[in-house]
């Protein structure tokens, strides 16, 4: 019985082999076709806060991204798009993200 529990625990951990930062990168890159994406783990700045339990890591991130999918979208809508993509992460330990979301034109990356 104990062996089955260990195998089950190992299997559940193997689905999360990628770091949270890597999973965030994959989700945002594929869904938003980001031309620029910077993800900075700033969890160390929040160590000891009440919401950060134990030695939890990868709980706080700064995200800067440029996407053509933000064209015509308000800042609130852009943030909602990012939060919707990160919903699973927010349910499993991600505590906070700081988001800078720009269009290619706003970032100076447009080809025009």
mmCIF file of C-alpha atoms in Angstrom:
data_model
loop_
_atom_site.group_PDB
_atom_site.id
_atom_site.type_symbol
_atom_site.label_atom_id
_atom_site.label_comp_id
_atom_site.label_asym_id
_atom_site.label_seq_id
_atom_site.Cartn_x
_atom_site.Cartn_y
_atom_site.Cartn_z
ATOM 1 C CA UNK A 1 0.000 0.000 0.000
ATOM 2 C CA UNK A 2 2.805 2.401 0.917
ATOM 3 C CA UNK A 3 4.495 1.685 -2.424
ATOM 4 C CA UNK A 4 1.308 2.625 -4.287
ATOM 5 C CA UNK A 5 1.163 5.936 -2.434
ATOM 6 C CA UNK A 6 4.793 6.678 -3.329
ATOM 7 C CA UNK A 7 4.202 5.818 -7.002
ATOM 8 C CA UNK A 8 1.103 8.014 -7.041
ATOM 9 C CA UNK A 9 3.047 10.904 -5.506
ATOM 10 C CA UNK A 10 5.842 10.495 -8.054
ATOM 11 C CA UNK A 11 3.363 10.433 -10.931
ATOM 12 C CA UNK A 12 1.664 13.609 -9.769
ATOM 13 C CA UNK A 13 5.034 15.343 -9.411
ATOM 14 C CA UNK A 14 6.152 14.250 -12.877
ATOM 15 C CA UNK A 15 3.331 16.259 -14.445
ATOM 16 C CA UNK A 16 4.875 19.364 -12.898
ATOM 17 C CA UNK A 17 8.476 18.774 -13.964
ATOM 18 C CA UNK A 18 8.625 22.151 -15.677
ATOM 19 C CA UNK A 19 9.172 25.076 -13.377
ATOM 20 C CA UNK A 20 6.258 27.441 -12.891
ATOM 21 C CA UNK A 21 8.171 30.088 -14.859
ATOM 22 C CA UNK A 22 8.550 27.656 -17.777
ATOM 23 C CA UNK A 23 4.861 26.766 -17.708
ATOM 24 C CA UNK A 24 3.925 30.461 -17.617
ATOM 25 C CA UNK A 25 6.232 31.114 -20.573
ATOM 26 C CA UNK A 26 4.703 28.274 -22.602
ATOM 27 C CA UNK A 27 1.129 29.353 -21.901
ATOM 28 C CA UNK A 28 1.660 33.023 -22.687
ATOM 29 C CA UNK A 29 3.895 32.453 -25.712
ATOM 30 C CA UNK A 30 1.578 29.996 -27.418
ATOM 31 C CA UNK A 31 -1.721 31.747 -26.693
ATOM 32 C CA UNK A 32 -0.633 35.357 -27.186
ATOM 33 C CA UNK A 33 2.054 34.887 -29.856
ATOM 34 C CA UNK A 34 4.301 37.201 -27.872
ATOM 35 C CA UNK A 35 7.049 38.908 -29.849
ATOM 36 C CA UNK A 36 8.760 39.729 -26.556
ATOM 37 C CA UNK A 37 8.283 37.983 -23.228
ATOM 38 C CA UNK A 38 10.209 38.569 -20.007
ATOM 39 C CA UNK A 39 9.388 36.620 -16.866
ATOM 40 C CA UNK A 40 11.152 37.464 -13.622
ATOM 41 C CA UNK A 41 10.691 35.407 -10.457
ATOM 42 C CA UNK A 42 10.603 37.885 -7.568
ATOM 43 C CA UNK A 43 9.371 35.427 -4.944
ATOM 44 C CA UNK A 44 12.455 36.019 -2.806
ATOM 45 C CA UNK A 45 11.199 39.564 -2.172
ATOM 46 C CA UNK A 46 8.104 38.136 -0.484
ATOM 47 C CA UNK A 47 9.651 35.450 1.715
ATOM 48 C CA UNK A 48 8.104 35.555 5.151
ATOM 49 C CA UNK A 49 4.847 37.177 4.057
ATOM 50 C CA UNK A 50 1.724 35.602 5.519
ATOM 51 C CA UNK A 51 0.447 34.453 2.114
ATOM 52 C CA UNK A 52 3.719 32.652 1.343
ATOM 53 C CA UNK A 53 3.586 29.387 3.237
ATOM 54 C CA UNK A 54 6.759 27.661 4.365
ATOM 55 C CA UNK A 55 9.566 27.681 1.865
ATOM 56 C CA UNK A 56 7.229 28.141 -1.103
ATOM 57 C CA UNK A 57 8.937 29.452 -4.187
ATOM 58 C CA UNK A 58 7.807 30.631 -7.603
ATOM 59 C CA UNK A 59 4.891 32.517 -6.060
ATOM 60 C CA UNK A 60 5.477 36.068 -7.370
ATOM 61 C CA UNK A 61 6.434 37.106 -10.904
ATOM 62 C CA UNK A 62 6.957 40.228 -12.975
ATOM 63 C CA UNK A 63 5.779 39.658 -16.543
ATOM 64 C CA UNK A 64 6.476 41.975 -19.469
ATOM 65 C CA UNK A 65 5.079 40.987 -22.824
ATOM 66 C CA UNK A 66 4.421 42.385 -26.249
ATOM 67 C CA UNK A 67 1.660 40.809 -28.320
ATOM 68 C CA UNK A 68 -0.295 41.730 -31.436
ATOM 69 C CA UNK A 69 -3.306 40.154 -29.694
ATOM 70 C CA UNK A 70 -3.413 43.218 -27.440
ATOM 71 C CA UNK A 71 -4.241 45.505 -30.389
ATOM 72 C CA UNK A 72 -7.498 47.320 -29.679
ATOM 73 C CA UNK A 73 -7.727 45.902 -26.134
ATOM 74 C CA UNK A 74 -7.920 48.041 -23.002
ATOM 75 C CA UNK A 75 -5.290 47.590 -20.306
ATOM 76 C CA UNK A 76 -7.876 45.834 -18.124
ATOM 77 C CA UNK A 77 -8.743 43.421 -20.956
ATOM 78 C CA UNK A 78 -5.047 42.674 -21.581
ATOM 79 C CA UNK A 79 -4.520 41.848 -17.915
ATOM 80 C CA UNK A 80 -7.662 39.699 -17.921
ATOM 81 C CA UNK A 81 -6.283 37.766 -20.916
ATOM 82 C CA UNK A 82 -3.074 37.029 -19.006
ATOM 83 C CA UNK A 83 -4.864 36.119 -15.757
ATOM 84 C CA UNK A 84 -7.238 33.804 -17.633
ATOM 85 C CA UNK A 85 -4.267 31.969 -19.144
ATOM 86 C CA UNK A 86 -2.680 31.629 -15.701
ATOM 87 C CA UNK A 87 -5.835 30.479 -13.882
ATOM 88 C CA UNK A 88 -4.462 26.988 -13.149
ATOM 89 C CA UNK A 89 -1.221 28.425 -11.807
ATOM 90 C CA UNK A 90 -3.143 30.805 -9.538
ATOM 91 C CA UNK A 91 -5.040 27.830 -8.105
ATOM 92 C CA UNK A 92 -1.836 25.925 -7.364
ATOM 93 C CA UNK A 93 0.471 28.355 -5.591
ATOM 94 C CA UNK A 94 1.038 31.357 -7.826
ATOM 95 C CA UNK A 95 0.185 34.261 -5.550
ATOM 96 C CA UNK A 96 0.754 37.433 -7.568
ATOM 97 C CA UNK A 97 1.897 38.745 -10.923
ATOM 98 C CA UNK A 98 2.855 42.215 -12.035
ATOM 99 C CA UNK A 99 1.972 42.646 -15.710
ATOM 100 C CA UNK A 100 3.211 45.054 -18.358
ATOM 101 C CA UNK A 101 1.271 44.233 -21.534
ATOM 102 C CA UNK A 102 1.948 46.215 -24.708
ATOM 103 C CA UNK A 103 1.161 46.061 -28.392
ATOM 104 C CA UNK A 104 4.061 45.998 -30.866
ATOM 105 C CA UNK A 105 3.303 49.646 -31.706
ATOM 106 C CA UNK A 106 3.402 50.704 -28.051
ATOM 107 C CA UNK A 107 6.716 48.959 -27.522
ATOM 108 C CA UNK A 108 8.319 50.386 -30.647
ATOM 109 C CA UNK A 109 8.589 46.908 -32.166
ATOM 110 C CA UNK A 110 6.126 47.479 -35.007
ATOM 111 C CA UNK A 111 7.389 47.081 -38.545
ATOM 112 C CA UNK A 112 5.644 50.190 -39.821
#
